[in-house]
């Protein structure tokens, strides 16, 4: 994410971004080997929204990885969710800003429209929209009187678009589900999950949180039939088995949780999830990662997680489909060697491009993370990888 970037393999990425030629549905999971890098593009760390407000006044002067604060504009950073628009462009979601309520009040929550450029290997920012609450749906106090939403109000970490063109987002501070129109205006009051409250929850009122800070809805999945959402917590709820994450079901027609939920079990209690998307009715792709970056990064993987629980151990069955620290790069894309590593603290975006090709993006935590080059703020990187086997995804998963 941090290199001003280098050529994407034009032919391969063009094919990857084209309309998917997908396989049939229902086959057993394949024997996945080493994935191959098929595309690389990058957005420089110091990219800002044109003519935007200053930001970063509360993080200290720095410098952070060689970058001093505050900033003259709003950084285009923190890609924490992605929507494929099927025209070569993607909507990407910035997170709460600088890592906490306390330092992110001048960071405006925003969805950016981006396009990986196959000619230059760079990511272009085509525009976007800020998130706001003009209809006064949020019942608690907001940071700004104009009701433009900031990183002190919500920590949005996941996004899906549904059939009517509106967006649902998962927040970590509540955690809440948030429903926005196509211009980023909140349409409904934030929807809580019973029994789950983060330390940042505005209704905690001195009570005890049941989940750790910044451990709310890191993943949000739209079902392949478009009728349900599946928010995935990043942290374990108090009383649950350590390392077990609740994967709850929300009915979009009833606007209510159904009470049905699954359990995703981390490989280590020190790990976290980064994103989740549907492959079919039962299977979901999940990013699981450790907290390391650069040479210290040891675990950044993509799993197929299956709700059918064939071994009857009470948790979703898992099949590894890619190791993001060991990706074959025979063409030397991005100027890297034969082995490509995606060594970032937070890898928070995965999207299906075809039945064997995925796009994966990082959250660069601007200006704090330096996973690609020590002492240098990470860029926002967009990569495409080809799996060694087909996913046999439901065709509706590509919508």
Tab-separated table of C-alpha atoms in Angstrom:
chain	number	residue	atom	x	y	z
A	1	UNK	CA	0.000	0.000	0.000
A	2	UNK	CA	2.837	2.132	0.241
A	3	UNK	CA	4.595	2.203	-3.008
A	4	UNK	CA	3.608	4.696	-5.660
A	5	UNK	CA	3.093	1.808	-7.936
A	6	UNK	CA	3.977	-0.117	-10.574
A	7	UNK	CA	2.517	-1.823	-13.443
A	8	UNK	CA	-0.410	-4.087	-13.174
A	9	UNK	CA	-0.287	-6.849	-15.682
A	10	UNK	CA	-2.753	-5.206	-18.050
A	11	UNK	CA	-4.044	-8.309	-19.713
A	12	UNK	CA	-4.519	-10.221	-16.491
A	13	UNK	CA	-6.118	-7.421	-14.508
A	14	UNK	CA	-8.380	-6.501	-17.394
A	15	UNK	CA	-9.595	-10.082	-17.376
A	16	UNK	CA	-9.879	-10.036	-13.591
A	17	UNK	CA	-12.030	-6.902	-13.576
A	18	UNK	CA	-14.277	-8.088	-16.370
A	19	UNK	CA	-17.673	-9.688	-15.856
A	20	UNK	CA	-17.081	-12.944	-14.015
A	21	UNK	CA	-17.283	-16.254	-15.801
A	22	UNK	CA	-18.236	-18.315	-12.814
A	23	UNK	CA	-18.581	-21.985	-12.215
A	24	UNK	CA	-21.554	-23.890	-10.982
A	25	UNK	CA	-22.577	-24.128	-7.356
A	26	UNK	CA	-22.400	-26.866	-4.782
A	27	UNK	CA	-19.092	-28.669	-5.351
A	28	UNK	CA	-16.923	-29.668	-2.433
A	29	UNK	CA	-14.044	-27.377	-1.563
A	30	UNK	CA	-10.912	-27.988	-3.596
A	31	UNK	CA	-7.369	-28.614	-2.483
A	32	UNK	CA	-6.043	-25.073	-2.548
A	33	UNK	CA	-2.338	-24.546	-2.993
A	34	UNK	CA	-0.199	-21.448	-3.448
A	35	UNK	CA	-2.097	-18.481	-4.910
A	36	UNK	CA	-0.524	-16.387	-7.694
A	37	UNK	CA	-0.307	-12.600	-7.918
A	38	UNK	CA	-2.078	-11.415	-11.079
A	39	UNK	CA	-2.329	-7.670	-10.454
A	40	UNK	CA	-0.788	-4.929	-8.336
A	41	UNK	CA	-1.716	-1.254	-7.989
A	42	UNK	CA	-1.105	1.323	-5.311
A	43	UNK	CA	-2.426	4.625	-4.004
A	44	UNK	CA	0.269	6.800	-2.364
A	45	UNK	CA	-0.116	7.238	1.383
A	46	UNK	CA	-0.242	11.025	1.147
A	47	UNK	CA	-3.395	11.211	-0.955
A	48	UNK	CA	-6.044	13.670	0.206
A	49	UNK	CA	-9.633	14.500	-0.745
A	50	UNK	CA	-9.502	17.660	-2.910
A	51	UNK	CA	-10.722	20.873	-1.254
A	52	UNK	CA	-11.474	19.061	2.004
A	53	UNK	CA	-11.270	20.168	5.628
A	54	UNK	CA	-8.059	19.894	7.694
A	55	UNK	CA	-7.610	16.711	9.689
A	56	UNK	CA	-5.307	15.039	12.177
A	57	UNK	CA	-5.089	17.849	14.728
A	58	UNK	CA	-5.609	15.416	17.617
A	59	UNK	CA	-2.962	12.815	16.808
A	60	UNK	CA	0.038	14.905	17.814
A	61	UNK	CA	2.628	16.604	15.648
A	62	UNK	CA	4.685	13.543	14.835
A	63	UNK	CA	6.374	13.031	12.539
A	64	UNK	CA	4.828	9.596	12.014
A	65	UNK	CA	6.816	7.546	9.523
A	66	UNK	CA	8.241	10.804	8.234
A	67	UNK	CA	4.874	12.586	7.977
A	68	UNK	CA	4.018	15.532	10.223
A	69	UNK	CA	0.506	16.375	11.387
A	70	UNK	CA	-2.005	17.983	11.180
A	71	UNK	CA	-2.922	17.635	7.521
A	72	UNK	CA	-4.329	20.290	5.213
A	73	UNK	CA	-7.038	17.916	3.982
A	74	UNK	CA	-8.814	14.645	4.643
A	75	UNK	CA	-6.592	11.621	3.882
A	76	UNK	CA	-7.893	8.942	1.530
A	77	UNK	CA	-7.019	6.051	3.838
A	78	UNK	CA	-8.096	3.183	5.975
A	79	UNK	CA	-9.771	0.961	3.365
A	80	UNK	CA	-11.904	-1.176	5.661
A	81	UNK	CA	-14.584	-2.404	3.280
A	82	UNK	CA	-15.143	-2.772	-0.460
A	83	UNK	CA	-18.032	-2.977	-2.944
A	84	UNK	CA	-17.512	-4.071	-6.546
A	85	UNK	CA	-19.441	-1.781	-8.905
A	86	UNK	CA	-18.831	-4.137	-11.853
A	87	UNK	CA	-17.586	-1.379	-14.150
A	88	UNK	CA	-13.912	-1.526	-13.183
A	89	UNK	CA	-14.496	0.721	-10.165
A	90	UNK	CA	-14.974	-0.030	-6.492
A	91	UNK	CA	-16.450	1.734	-3.480
A	92	UNK	CA	-14.065	1.584	-0.527
A	93	UNK	CA	-14.848	2.590	3.023
A	94	UNK	CA	-12.535	4.617	5.245
A	95	UNK	CA	-12.604	3.593	8.897
A	96	UNK	CA	-12.909	5.903	11.892
A	97	UNK	CA	-9.760	7.834	11.026
A	98	UNK	CA	-6.846	7.596	13.412
A	99	UNK	CA	-7.704	4.662	15.643
A	100	UNK	CA	-9.961	5.979	18.407
A	101	UNK	CA	-12.841	8.280	19.305
A	102	UNK	CA	-10.444	10.596	21.098
A	103	UNK	CA	-8.269	11.461	18.099
A	104	UNK	CA	-10.671	11.217	15.160
A	105	UNK	CA	-13.229	14.001	15.659
A	106	UNK	CA	-11.856	15.911	12.663
A	107	UNK	CA	-11.877	12.877	10.362
A	108	UNK	CA	-14.981	12.769	8.162
A	109	UNK	CA	-16.351	9.297	7.504
A	110	UNK	CA	-16.376	8.708	3.758
A	111	UNK	CA	-16.865	6.227	0.935
A	112	UNK	CA	-14.373	6.670	-1.915
A	113	UNK	CA	-14.812	5.561	-5.514
A	114	UNK	CA	-11.556	4.104	-6.819
A	115	UNK	CA	-10.311	2.592	-10.067
A	116	UNK	CA	-7.188	0.457	-10.371
A	117	UNK	CA	-5.479	1.705	-13.546
A	118	UNK	CA	-4.176	-1.128	-15.680
A	119	UNK	CA	-1.974	1.200	-17.705
A	120	UNK	CA	-0.053	2.804	-14.864
A	121	UNK	CA	-0.421	0.331	-11.997
A	122	UNK	CA	-1.839	3.123	-9.840
A	123	UNK	CA	-5.153	3.453	-8.069
A	124	UNK	CA	-7.123	6.501	-9.141
A	125	UNK	CA	-9.638	8.161	-6.813
A	126	UNK	CA	-12.675	9.211	-8.842
A	127	UNK	CA	-14.686	10.831	-6.066
A	128	UNK	CA	-16.868	9.725	-3.206
A	129	UNK	CA	-19.288	10.936	-0.566
A	130	UNK	CA	-19.216	11.760	3.144
A	131	UNK	CA	-21.522	10.025	5.609
A	132	UNK	CA	-24.091	12.188	7.376
A	133	UNK	CA	-27.260	12.140	9.482
A	134	UNK	CA	-29.430	14.975	8.081
A	135	UNK	CA	-32.663	13.177	9.055
A	136	UNK	CA	-31.580	13.028	12.701
A	137	UNK	CA	-31.775	9.251	12.985
A	138	UNK	CA	-28.935	9.043	15.519
A	139	UNK	CA	-30.530	9.480	18.964
A	140	UNK	CA	-27.319	10.352	20.803
A	141	UNK	CA	-25.144	13.456	20.506
A	142	UNK	CA	-22.900	13.788	17.456
A	143	UNK	CA	-19.610	15.629	17.164
A	144	UNK	CA	-20.670	18.199	14.586
A	145	UNK	CA	-23.781	20.419	14.559
A	146	UNK	CA	-24.121	19.905	10.787
A	147	UNK	CA	-24.471	16.146	11.485
A	148	UNK	CA	-21.702	15.141	9.139
A	149	UNK	CA	-20.391	11.954	10.744
A	150	UNK	CA	-16.858	11.689	12.088
A	151	UNK	CA	-14.517	9.091	13.516
A	152	UNK	CA	-15.589	10.185	16.987
A	153	UNK	CA	-19.185	9.121	16.214
A	154	UNK	CA	-18.754	5.728	14.549
A	155	UNK	CA	-15.990	3.354	13.537
A	156	UNK	CA	-17.305	2.004	10.234
A	157	UNK	CA	-15.365	-1.098	9.213
A	158	UNK	CA	-17.498	-3.021	6.708
A	159	UNK	CA	-19.864	-2.245	3.849
A	160	UNK	CA	-22.302	-3.942	1.469
A	161	UNK	CA	-24.618	-2.568	-1.190
A	162	UNK	CA	-28.096	-4.074	-1.542
A	163	UNK	CA	-30.504	-4.297	-4.475
A	164	UNK	CA	-32.080	-0.861	-3.980
A	165	UNK	CA	-28.674	0.834	-4.230
A	166	UNK	CA	-28.433	1.662	-0.538
A	167	UNK	CA	-25.523	0.714	1.699
A	168	UNK	CA	-25.350	-1.156	4.971
A	169	UNK	CA	-22.272	-0.688	7.124
A	170	UNK	CA	-20.932	-2.385	10.221
A	171	UNK	CA	-19.672	-0.205	13.073
A	172	UNK	CA	-17.333	-1.158	15.908
A	173	UNK	CA	-18.230	1.460	18.525
A	174	UNK	CA	-21.718	0.084	19.228
A	175	UNK	CA	-21.431	-2.222	17.557
A	176	UNK	CA	-24.223	-1.043	15.249
A	177	UNK	CA	-25.607	-1.769	11.814
A	178	UNK	CA	-25.986	1.480	9.871
A	179	UNK	CA	-28.156	1.985	6.762
A	180	UNK	CA	-27.283	4.772	4.306
A	181	UNK	CA	-28.680	5.912	0.996
A	182	UNK	CA	-26.555	6.209	-2.148
A	183	UNK	CA	-25.414	9.688	-1.074
A	184	UNK	CA	-24.303	8.614	2.388
A	185	UNK	CA	-27.335	9.878	4.338
A	186	UNK	CA	-28.377	7.724	7.284
A	187	UNK	CA	-31.843	6.247	6.740
A	188	UNK	CA	-32.543	4.490	10.044
A	189	UNK	CA	-31.500	4.637	13.663
A	190	UNK	CA	-28.377	2.574	14.464
A	191	UNK	CA	-29.310	-1.063	15.076
A	192	UNK	CA	-27.658	-2.741	18.069
A	193	UNK	CA	-26.957	-6.432	18.669
A	194	UNK	CA	-28.487	-7.660	21.929
A	195	UNK	CA	-25.960	-8.571	24.586
A	196	UNK	CA	-23.009	-7.011	22.786
A	197	UNK	CA	-21.639	-3.624	23.841
A	198	UNK	CA	-18.217	-2.179	23.175
A	199	UNK	CA	-16.402	0.188	25.566
A	200	UNK	CA	-17.242	3.041	23.146
A	201	UNK	CA	-20.986	2.285	23.157
A	202	UNK	CA	-22.936	5.518	23.845
A	203	UNK	CA	-25.493	3.630	25.947
A	204	UNK	CA	-22.996	1.904	28.218
A	205	UNK	CA	-23.694	4.446	30.984
A	206	UNK	CA	-21.127	3.062	33.380
A	207	UNK	CA	-22.004	-0.528	32.619
A	208	UNK	CA	-19.530	-3.235	31.781
A	209	UNK	CA	-18.751	-3.772	28.074
A	210	UNK	CA	-19.130	-7.299	26.739
A	211	UNK	CA	-16.580	-6.991	23.939
A	212	UNK	CA	-13.176	-5.341	23.615
A	213	UNK	CA	-12.532	-1.911	22.131
A	214	UNK	CA	-12.488	-1.846	18.316
A	215	UNK	CA	-13.736	-5.442	18.258
A	216	UNK	CA	-17.194	-4.864	16.799
A	217	UNK	CA	-18.487	-5.498	13.269
A	218	UNK	CA	-15.270	-5.844	11.288
A	219	UNK	CA	-17.011	-7.993	8.697
A	220	UNK	CA	-20.436	-7.597	7.109
A	221	UNK	CA	-21.776	-10.064	4.556
A	222	UNK	CA	-24.761	-9.782	2.233
A	223	UNK	CA	-26.319	-13.202	1.630
A	224	UNK	CA	-26.292	-14.393	-1.966
A	225	UNK	CA	-30.088	-14.083	-2.158
A	226	UNK	CA	-29.900	-10.507	-0.845
A	227	UNK	CA	-32.345	-11.142	1.993
A	228	UNK	CA	-30.009	-11.267	4.969
A	229	UNK	CA	-26.909	-9.675	6.415
A	230	UNK	CA	-24.298	-11.507	8.454
A	231	UNK	CA	-22.210	-9.187	10.640
A	232	UNK	CA	-19.055	-10.831	12.003
A	233	UNK	CA	-17.546	-9.572	15.236
A	234	UNK	CA	-13.794	-9.092	15.435
A	235	UNK	CA	-13.599	-10.005	19.107
A	236	UNK	CA	-14.969	-12.632	21.475
A	237	UNK	CA	-18.027	-11.724	23.549
A	238	UNK	CA	-17.625	-12.067	27.315
A	239	UNK	CA	-18.565	-15.589	28.366
A	240	UNK	CA	-17.891	-17.147	24.961
A	241	UNK	CA	-14.925	-19.435	24.317
A	242	UNK	CA	-11.822	-17.259	23.739
A	243	UNK	CA	-11.133	-16.978	20.022
A	244	UNK	CA	-14.741	-17.716	19.036
A	245	UNK	CA	-16.454	-14.955	17.050
A	246	UNK	CA	-20.202	-14.529	16.674
A	247	UNK	CA	-21.498	-14.515	13.092
A	248	UNK	CA	-25.109	-13.366	13.464
A	249	UNK	CA	-28.017	-13.363	11.002
A	250	UNK	CA	-30.034	-10.192	10.307
A	251	UNK	CA	-33.239	-10.261	8.243
A	252	UNK	CA	-33.415	-7.238	5.930
A	253	UNK	CA	-37.190	-7.478	5.431
A	254	UNK	CA	-37.964	-7.714	9.145
A	255	UNK	CA	-35.159	-5.309	10.096
A	256	UNK	CA	-34.331	-7.613	12.969
A	257	UNK	CA	-31.850	-10.253	14.054
A	258	UNK	CA	-33.295	-13.726	13.611
A	259	UNK	CA	-31.571	-15.208	16.666
A	260	UNK	CA	-29.627	-17.568	14.435
A	261	UNK	CA	-25.867	-17.370	14.583
A	262	UNK	CA	-22.741	-19.305	13.722
A	263	UNK	CA	-19.294	-19.378	15.300
A	264	UNK	CA	-16.050	-18.590	13.506
A	265	UNK	CA	-13.082	-19.867	15.519
A	266	UNK	CA	-9.744	-18.062	15.157
A	267	UNK	CA	-6.587	-20.129	14.784
A	268	UNK	CA	-5.169	-18.174	17.742
A	269	UNK	CA	-6.786	-15.949	20.344
A	270	UNK	CA	-4.184	-13.344	19.342
A	271	UNK	CA	-5.621	-13.157	15.817
A	272	UNK	CA	-8.394	-10.996	14.375
A	273	UNK	CA	-10.575	-11.081	11.285
A	274	UNK	CA	-10.334	-8.449	8.566
A	275	UNK	CA	-13.307	-8.997	6.248
A	276	UNK	CA	-15.880	-11.570	5.152
A	277	UNK	CA	-17.910	-12.127	1.977
A	278	UNK	CA	-20.403	-14.753	0.808
A	279	UNK	CA	-19.448	-17.472	-1.660
A	280	UNK	CA	-22.790	-19.288	-1.520
A	281	UNK	CA	-25.545	-20.043	1.006
A	282	UNK	CA	-23.215	-21.840	3.368
A	283	UNK	CA	-19.656	-20.689	2.625
A	284	UNK	CA	-17.930	-17.411	3.338
A	285	UNK	CA	-14.450	-16.115	2.609
A	286	UNK	CA	-12.849	-14.695	5.752
A	287	UNK	CA	-9.558	-12.831	6.194
A	288	UNK	CA	-7.778	-13.903	9.387
A	289	UNK	CA	-4.605	-12.134	10.473
A	290	UNK	CA	-2.135	-11.571	13.268
A	291	UNK	CA	-1.155	-8.105	14.495
A	292	UNK	CA	2.313	-8.074	12.952
A	293	UNK	CA	3.617	-6.007	10.058
A	294	UNK	CA	6.648	-6.196	7.794
A	295	UNK	CA	9.076	-8.955	8.755
A	296	UNK	CA	7.149	-9.485	12.002
A	297	UNK	CA	3.999	-10.508	10.114
A	298	UNK	CA	3.558	-14.270	10.463
A	299	UNK	CA	-0.110	-14.969	9.744
A	300	UNK	CA	-2.270	-13.346	7.037
A	301	UNK	CA	-4.608	-15.889	5.476
A	302	UNK	CA	-7.865	-16.327	3.589
A	303	UNK	CA	-10.220	-19.109	4.651
A	304	UNK	CA	-13.420	-20.606	3.315
A	305	UNK	CA	-15.661	-20.934	6.355
A	306	UNK	CA	-18.648	-23.273	6.064
A	307	UNK	CA	-21.718	-23.042	8.291
A	308	UNK	CA	-22.661	-26.717	7.749
A	309	UNK	CA	-20.198	-27.843	10.429
A	310	UNK	CA	-19.659	-31.315	9.005
A	311	UNK	CA	-17.467	-32.427	11.910
A	312	UNK	CA	-20.127	-31.335	14.440
A	313	UNK	CA	-17.720	-29.425	16.686
A	314	UNK	CA	-20.014	-26.401	16.953
A	315	UNK	CA	-17.904	-24.048	14.836
A	316	UNK	CA	-17.680	-23.267	11.135
A	317	UNK	CA	-15.480	-25.608	9.108
A	318	UNK	CA	-12.426	-23.861	7.647
A	319	UNK	CA	-10.414	-24.444	4.476
A	320	UNK	CA	-7.386	-22.267	3.741
A	321	UNK	CA	-7.492	-20.853	0.204
A	322	UNK	CA	-4.529	-18.452	0.269
A	323	UNK	CA	-1.553	-17.451	2.405
A	324	UNK	CA	-1.131	-13.718	1.838
A	325	UNK	CA	2.483	-13.897	3.019
A	326	UNK	CA	3.395	-16.516	0.423
A	327	UNK	CA	1.969	-15.588	-2.970
A	328	UNK	CA	3.697	-16.745	-6.157
A	329	UNK	CA	4.829	-13.851	-8.351
A	330	UNK	CA	6.430	-15.428	-11.443
A	331	UNK	CA	6.087	-12.226	-13.494
A	332	UNK	CA	7.652	-9.991	-10.843
A	333	UNK	CA	4.580	-7.745	-10.686
A	334	UNK	CA	4.946	-4.553	-8.686
A	335	UNK	CA	8.717	-4.798	-8.878
A	336	UNK	CA	8.694	-7.550	-6.236
A	337	UNK	CA	10.466	-10.899	-6.325
A	338	UNK	CA	9.160	-14.381	-7.053
A	339	UNK	CA	7.426	-14.491	-3.664
A	340	UNK	CA	5.030	-11.651	-2.916
A	341	UNK	CA	4.067	-10.799	0.672
A	342	UNK	CA	1.142	-8.670	1.814
A	343	UNK	CA	2.691	-7.848	5.207
A	344	UNK	CA	0.302	-5.266	6.637
A	345	UNK	CA	-1.090	-5.027	10.152
A	346	UNK	CA	-4.639	-4.688	8.860
A	347	UNK	CA	-5.828	-6.421	5.689
A	348	UNK	CA	-9.505	-5.599	5.608
A	349	UNK	CA	-10.932	-6.045	2.112
A	350	UNK	CA	-11.636	-9.043	-0.084
A	351	UNK	CA	-13.933	-9.195	-3.113
A	352	UNK	CA	-14.710	-11.867	-5.707
A	353	UNK	CA	-13.741	-11.023	-9.290
A	354	UNK	CA	-14.282	-14.440	-10.845
A	355	UNK	CA	-14.464	-18.000	-9.593
A	356	UNK	CA	-10.715	-18.194	-9.028
A	357	UNK	CA	-9.697	-14.536	-8.724
A	358	UNK	CA	-9.944	-12.283	-5.676
A	359	UNK	CA	-9.033	-8.674	-5.049
A	360	UNK	CA	-7.511	-7.934	-1.644
A	361	UNK	CA	-6.777	-4.483	-0.148
A	362	UNK	CA	-5.154	-3.248	3.030
A	363	UNK	CA	-6.112	-0.613	5.569
A	364	UNK	CA	-2.975	1.539	5.749
A	365	UNK	CA	-3.790	3.136	9.140
A	366	UNK	CA	-2.384	6.407	7.814
A	367	UNK	CA	0.082	7.631	8.909
A	368	UNK	CA	0.956	4.988	11.493
A	369	UNK	CA	1.545	1.660	9.720
A	370	UNK	CA	4.772	0.835	7.878
A	371	UNK	CA	4.483	-2.795	6.855
A	372	UNK	CA	5.872	-2.474	3.358
A	373	UNK	CA	8.935	-0.336	4.121
A	374	UNK	CA	10.120	0.366	7.694
A	375	UNK	CA	9.849	4.040	8.559
A	376	UNK	CA	7.671	4.822	5.537
A	377	UNK	CA	3.914	5.242	5.810
A	378	UNK	CA	2.062	2.460	4.001
A	379	UNK	CA	0.285	3.076	0.734
A	380	UNK	CA	-3.168	1.667	0.012
A	381	UNK	CA	-2.443	-1.400	-2.112
A	382	UNK	CA	-4.874	-3.239	-4.381
A	383	UNK	CA	-3.835	-6.738	-5.441
A	384	UNK	CA	-5.508	-9.503	-7.404
A	385	UNK	CA	-4.658	-13.128	-6.731
A	386	UNK	CA	-5.586	-16.299	-8.607
A	387	UNK	CA	-6.410	-19.382	-6.569
A	388	UNK	CA	-5.204	-22.835	-7.543
A	389	UNK	CA	-8.762	-24.175	-7.585
A	390	UNK	CA	-12.233	-22.884	-8.297
A	391	UNK	CA	-14.479	-21.741	-5.473
A	392	UNK	CA	-17.612	-23.095	-7.185
A	393	UNK	CA	-19.345	-19.921	-6.061
A	394	UNK	CA	-23.032	-19.208	-6.418
A	395	UNK	CA	-23.450	-16.860	-9.383
A	396	UNK	CA	-25.347	-14.426	-7.163
A	397	UNK	CA	-22.208	-13.925	-5.070
A	398	UNK	CA	-20.787	-11.766	-7.885
A	399	UNK	CA	-23.643	-9.237	-7.915
